[in-house]
């Protein structure tokens, strides 16, 4: 079964600084997708960024970028120029359309990010 | 304009009761989902429907029964509520089936069983 591990239950960063959230996953599939979702105190789940496993280039979305290491099964999220509004729980998620995953997303347990002014 | 809406947002009820949570999406999506987020924030898929047909049914007690009257609605009915059912339940939708599709989440329904 696919598993997603976020080893940092909590992280903190100073406003305007950079922070990296870690995520590792376990899979035997070769074609899959990885996601970072953000859940602020409002509870709304919001997609931050996604990566397709067959693409070697790391995805970027404005201040958010990933470091995707397929061989190491690692998918970290870098937030640059952190803002107070970035404070949230961040979830890493894995999905594949075949095998044991079969169309569903598997989420990690989350990393709570605090941004200090 | 709300994309994915859920009612109610909060639900407090007694053990043994039956309750329903409703979900509607106005995005024209084909696929809808129910997730459960427990007290430790762990988020797990429960069900998924594509064009009113069940495509994912995780290991969920039979007391939970999803119903999709049309592809814009996916309701969740829970019979004989137990303390362990207390959680936040999220509905989501995506254009089509497949994990490559971006999922849009509703605001969640916080269920508390006393």
CSV table of C-alpha atoms in Angstrom, one decimal:
chain,number,residue,atom,x,y,z
A,1,UNK,CA,0.0,0.0,0.0
A,2,UNK,CA,1.1,3.5,-0.7
A,3,UNK,CA,2.2,5.6,2.3
A,4,UNK,CA,3.0,9.2,2.6
A,5,UNK,CA,5.2,10.4,5.5
A,6,UNK,CA,5.7,13.9,6.7
A,7,UNK,CA,8.3,13.8,9.4
A,8,UNK,CA,7.9,17.3,10.7
A,9,UNK,CA,4.7,17.7,12.7
A,10,UNK,CA,5.4,21.4,13.2
A,11,UNK,CA,7.6,24.0,11.6
A,12,UNK,CA,8.1,27.7,12.1
A,13,UNK,CA,9.6,30.5,10.0
A,14,UNK,CA,10.1,34.2,10.3
A,15,UNK,CA,8.2,36.4,7.9
A,16,UNK,CA,10.1,36.9,4.6
A,17,UNK,CA,12.3,33.9,5.3
A,18,UNK,CA,12.3,30.6,3.4
A,19,UNK,CA,11.1,27.3,4.8
A,20,UNK,CA,11.2,23.8,3.5
A,21,UNK,CA,8.6,21.1,4.4
A,22,UNK,CA,9.6,17.5,3.9
A,23,UNK,CA,7.6,14.6,2.4
A,24,UNK,CA,8.5,11.1,1.5
A,25,UNK,CA,6.4,8.4,0.0
A,26,UNK,CA,6.5,4.7,-0.8
A,27,UNK,CA,5.2,3.3,-4.0
A,28,UNK,CA,6.0,0.7,-6.6
A,29,UNK,CA,4.2,2.6,-9.4
A,30,UNK,CA,6.2,4.6,-12.0
A,31,UNK,CA,3.4,7.0,-13.1
A,32,UNK,CA,1.9,9.0,-10.3
A,33,UNK,CA,1.2,12.5,-9.0
A,34,UNK,CA,2.2,14.4,-5.9
A,35,UNK,CA,0.5,17.3,-4.4
A,36,UNK,CA,0.8,19.8,-1.6
A,37,UNK,CA,-2.4,21.0,-0.1
A,38,UNK,CA,-2.8,23.8,2.5
A,39,UNK,CA,-5.4,24.0,5.2
A,40,UNK,CA,-5.6,27.3,7.0
A,41,UNK,CA,-7.5,27.8,10.2
A,42,UNK,CA,-10.7,28.3,8.1
A,43,UNK,CA,-10.4,24.5,7.4
A,44,UNK,CA,-10.6,25.0,3.6
A,45,UNK,CA,-8.3,22.6,1.8
A,46,UNK,CA,-6.5,24.4,-1.0
A,47,UNK,CA,-4.2,23.0,-3.6
A,48,UNK,CA,-0.8,24.7,-3.5
A,49,UNK,CA,1.2,22.8,-6.1
A,50,UNK,CA,1.3,19.5,-8.0
A,51,UNK,CA,4.0,17.4,-9.6
A,52,UNK,CA,3.7,14.7,-12.2
A,53,UNK,CA,6.2,12.0,-11.7
A,54,UNK,CA,7.1,11.6,-15.3
A,55,UNK,CA,8.2,15.3,-15.4
A,56,UNK,CA,11.7,15.8,-14.3
A,57,UNK,CA,11.4,19.6,-13.9
A,58,UNK,CA,10.3,20.7,-10.5
A,59,UNK,CA,7.0,22.5,-10.3
A,60,UNK,CA,6.8,26.1,-9.2
A,61,UNK,CA,3.9,28.3,-8.4
A,62,UNK,CA,5.0,31.9,-7.5
A,63,UNK,CA,6.6,31.6,-4.0
A,64,UNK,CA,6.0,27.9,-3.8
A,65,UNK,CA,8.3,25.3,-5.4
A,66,UNK,CA,9.1,21.7,-4.9
A,67,UNK,CA,12.2,19.6,-4.9
A,68,UNK,CA,11.1,16.3,-6.4
A,69,UNK,CA,13.6,13.5,-6.1
A,70,UNK,CA,12.0,10.4,-7.7
A,71,UNK,CA,14.7,7.9,-6.9
A,72,UNK,CA,14.7,8.9,-3.3
A,73,UNK,CA,10.9,9.2,-3.3
A,74,UNK,CA,11.1,12.6,-1.8
A,75,UNK,CA,8.9,15.6,-2.5
A,76,UNK,CA,9.6,18.7,-0.4
A,77,UNK,CA,7.9,22.0,-0.5
A,78,UNK,CA,9.8,25.3,-0.4
A,79,UNK,CA,8.1,28.5,0.6
A,80,UNK,CA,10.0,31.6,-0.2
A,81,UNK,CA,9.4,35.0,1.2
A,82,UNK,CA,7.1,33.6,3.8
A,83,UNK,CA,4.0,35.6,4.6
A,84,UNK,CA,1.7,35.6,7.6
A,85,UNK,CA,-1.1,34.2,5.3
A,86,UNK,CA,1.1,31.1,4.7
A,87,UNK,CA,0.4,29.9,8.3
A,88,UNK,CA,-1.5,26.7,7.9
A,89,UNK,CA,-1.4,22.9,8.0
A,90,UNK,CA,0.3,21.6,4.9
A,91,UNK,CA,-0.5,18.1,3.6
A,92,UNK,CA,1.5,16.1,1.1
A,93,UNK,CA,-0.6,13.7,-1.0
A,94,UNK,CA,0.2,10.9,-3.4
A,95,UNK,CA,-2.1,9.6,-6.2
A,96,UNK,CA,-1.9,7.0,-8.9
A,97,UNK,CA,-4.5,5.9,-11.4
A,98,UNK,CA,-3.4,2.3,-11.2
A,99,UNK,CA,-2.4,-0.4,-8.8
A,100,UNK,CA,-3.3,0.0,-5.1
A,101,UNK,CA,-4.0,3.7,-5.3
A,102,UNK,CA,-6.6,3.4,-8.0
A,103,UNK,CA,-7.8,7.0,-8.5
A,104,UNK,CA,-7.6,8.0,-4.8
A,105,UNK,CA,-5.3,10.4,-3.0
A,106,UNK,CA,-3.3,9.2,0.0
A,107,UNK,CA,-2.5,12.1,2.4
A,108,UNK,CA,0.4,12.5,4.9
A,109,UNK,CA,-0.4,13.5,8.5
A,110,UNK,CA,0.4,17.1,7.9
A,111,UNK,CA,2.9,19.7,9.0
A,112,UNK,CA,1.7,22.7,11.0
A,113,UNK,CA,3.5,25.8,9.8
A,114,UNK,CA,3.7,28.9,12.0
A,115,UNK,CA,4.9,32.2,10.5
A,116,UNK,CA,6.3,34.6,13.0
A,117,UNK,CA,6.1,38.4,12.4
B,1,UNK,CA,-20.2,32.0,-5.8
B,2,UNK,CA,-19.6,28.9,-3.8
B,3,UNK,CA,-18.0,26.1,-5.8
B,4,UNK,CA,-18.4,23.2,-3.4
B,5,UNK,CA,-20.8,23.7,-0.5
B,6,UNK,CA,-21.7,21.5,2.4
B,7,UNK,CA,-24.6,21.6,4.9
B,8,UNK,CA,-24.6,21.8,7.7
B,9,UNK,CA,-21.2,23.3,8.7
B,10,UNK,CA,-21.6,22.0,12.3
B,11,UNK,CA,-23.6,19.1,13.6
B,12,UNK,CA,-23.9,18.0,17.2
B,13,UNK,CA,-25.9,14.9,17.9
B,14,UNK,CA,-26.3,12.0,20.3
B,15,UNK,CA,-25.0,8.5,19.9
B,16,UNK,CA,-27.3,6.3,18.1
B,17,UNK,CA,-28.9,9.0,16.0
B,18,UNK,CA,-29.0,9.0,12.2
B,19,UNK,CA,-27.8,12.1,10.4
B,20,UNK,CA,-27.1,13.3,6.9
B,21,UNK,CA,-24.6,15.7,5.4
B,22,UNK,CA,-25.3,17.3,2.0
B,23,UNK,CA,-22.8,18.4,-0.6
B,24,UNK,CA,-23.4,20.3,-3.8
B,25,UNK,CA,-21.0,21.5,-6.5
B,26,UNK,CA,-21.7,24.1,-9.1
B,27,UNK,CA,-18.5,23.5,-11.1
B,28,UNK,CA,-20.0,21.0,-13.6
B,29,UNK,CA,-17.7,18.3,-12.4
B,30,UNK,CA,-18.3,14.6,-13.0
B,31,UNK,CA,-16.6,13.3,-9.9
B,32,UNK,CA,-17.3,13.8,-6.2
B,33,UNK,CA,-15.6,12.6,-3.0
B,34,UNK,CA,-16.2,12.3,0.7
B,35,UNK,CA,-13.2,12.5,3.1
B,36,UNK,CA,-13.0,12.1,6.8
B,37,UNK,CA,-10.5,14.2,8.9
B,38,UNK,CA,-10.0,12.9,12.4
B,39,UNK,CA,-9.0,14.7,15.5
B,40,UNK,CA,-5.3,14.4,14.6
B,41,UNK,CA,-6.0,16.0,11.3
B,42,UNK,CA,-5.5,12.8,9.3
B,43,UNK,CA,-7.4,13.0,6.1
B,44,UNK,CA,-8.7,9.9,4.4
B,45,UNK,CA,-10.9,9.1,1.4
B,46,UNK,CA,-14.2,7.4,2.2
B,47,UNK,CA,-16.1,7.4,-1.1
B,48,UNK,CA,-15.9,8.6,-4.6
B,49,UNK,CA,-18.7,8.9,-7.3
B,50,UNK,CA,-18.3,9.5,-11.0
B,51,UNK,CA,-21.5,10.5,-12.8
B,52,UNK,CA,-23.6,9.1,-10.0
B,53,UNK,CA,-21.7,5.8,-9.9
B,54,UNK,CA,-19.6,4.6,-7.0
B,55,UNK,CA,-16.0,4.1,-7.9
B,56,UNK,CA,-14.2,4.2,-4.6
B,57,UNK,CA,-15.4,2.6,-1.5
B,58,UNK,CA,-12.8,2.4,1.2
B,59,UNK,CA,-13.1,0.3,4.3
B,60,UNK,CA,-15.9,2.3,5.9
B,61,UNK,CA,-18.6,0.8,8.2
B,62,UNK,CA,-21.9,0.0,6.6
B,63,UNK,CA,-23.5,2.7,8.7
B,64,UNK,CA,-22.1,5.2,6.2
B,65,UNK,CA,-24.1,5.3,3.0
B,66,UNK,CA,-23.4,7.8,0.2
B,67,UNK,CA,-26.1,8.8,-2.2
B,68,UNK,CA,-25.7,10.7,-5.5
B,69,UNK,CA,-29.1,11.8,-6.9
B,70,UNK,CA,-27.3,13.6,-9.7
B,71,UNK,CA,-23.7,14.4,-10.5
B,72,UNK,CA,-23.9,17.8,-8.8
B,73,UNK,CA,-24.8,16.3,-5.4
B,74,UNK,CA,-23.3,13.7,-3.1
B,75,UNK,CA,-24.9,13.2,0.2
B,76,UNK,CA,-23.6,11.2,3.2
B,77,UNK,CA,-26.0,9.5,5.5
B,78,UNK,CA,-24.8,8.0,8.7
B,79,UNK,CA,-26.8,5.6,10.8
B,80,UNK,CA,-26.5,4.8,14.5
B,81,UNK,CA,-23.8,7.4,15.1
B,82,UNK,CA,-20.9,6.4,17.4
B,83,UNK,CA,-18.5,8.5,19.4
B,84,UNK,CA,-15.7,7.6,16.9
B,85,UNK,CA,-17.6,9.2,14.1
B,86,UNK,CA,-16.8,12.6,15.5
B,87,UNK,CA,-14.6,14.3,12.8
B,88,UNK,CA,-14.6,16.8,10.1
B,89,UNK,CA,-16.1,15.5,6.9
B,90,UNK,CA,-15.0,17.1,3.6
B,91,UNK,CA,-16.7,16.9,0.3
B,92,UNK,CA,-14.7,17.5,-2.9
B,93,UNK,CA,-15.1,17.4,-6.6
B,94,UNK,CA,-13.0,17.2,-9.7
B,95,UNK,CA,-13.7,17.6,-13.4
B,96,UNK,CA,-13.1,13.9,-14.1
B,97,UNK,CA,-11.9,10.7,-12.4
B,98,UNK,CA,-8.2,10.4,-12.0
B,99,UNK,CA,-5.7,11.7,-9.5
B,100,UNK,CA,-4.3,14.1,-12.0
B,101,UNK,CA,-7.5,16.1,-11.7
B,102,UNK,CA,-7.4,19.0,-9.2
B,103,UNK,CA,-9.8,18.4,-6.4
B,104,UNK,CA,-11.8,21.3,-5.0
B,105,UNK,CA,-12.8,20.9,-1.4
B,106,UNK,CA,-15.9,22.1,0.4
B,107,UNK,CA,-15.6,24.0,3.8
B,108,UNK,CA,-16.1,20.8,5.8
B,109,UNK,CA,-18.8,19.7,8.2
B,110,UNK,CA,-17.7,19.3,11.8
B,111,UNK,CA,-19.6,16.4,13.4
B,112,UNK,CA,-19.6,16.0,17.1
B,113,UNK,CA,-21.2,12.9,18.6
B,114,UNK,CA,-22.0,13.0,22.3
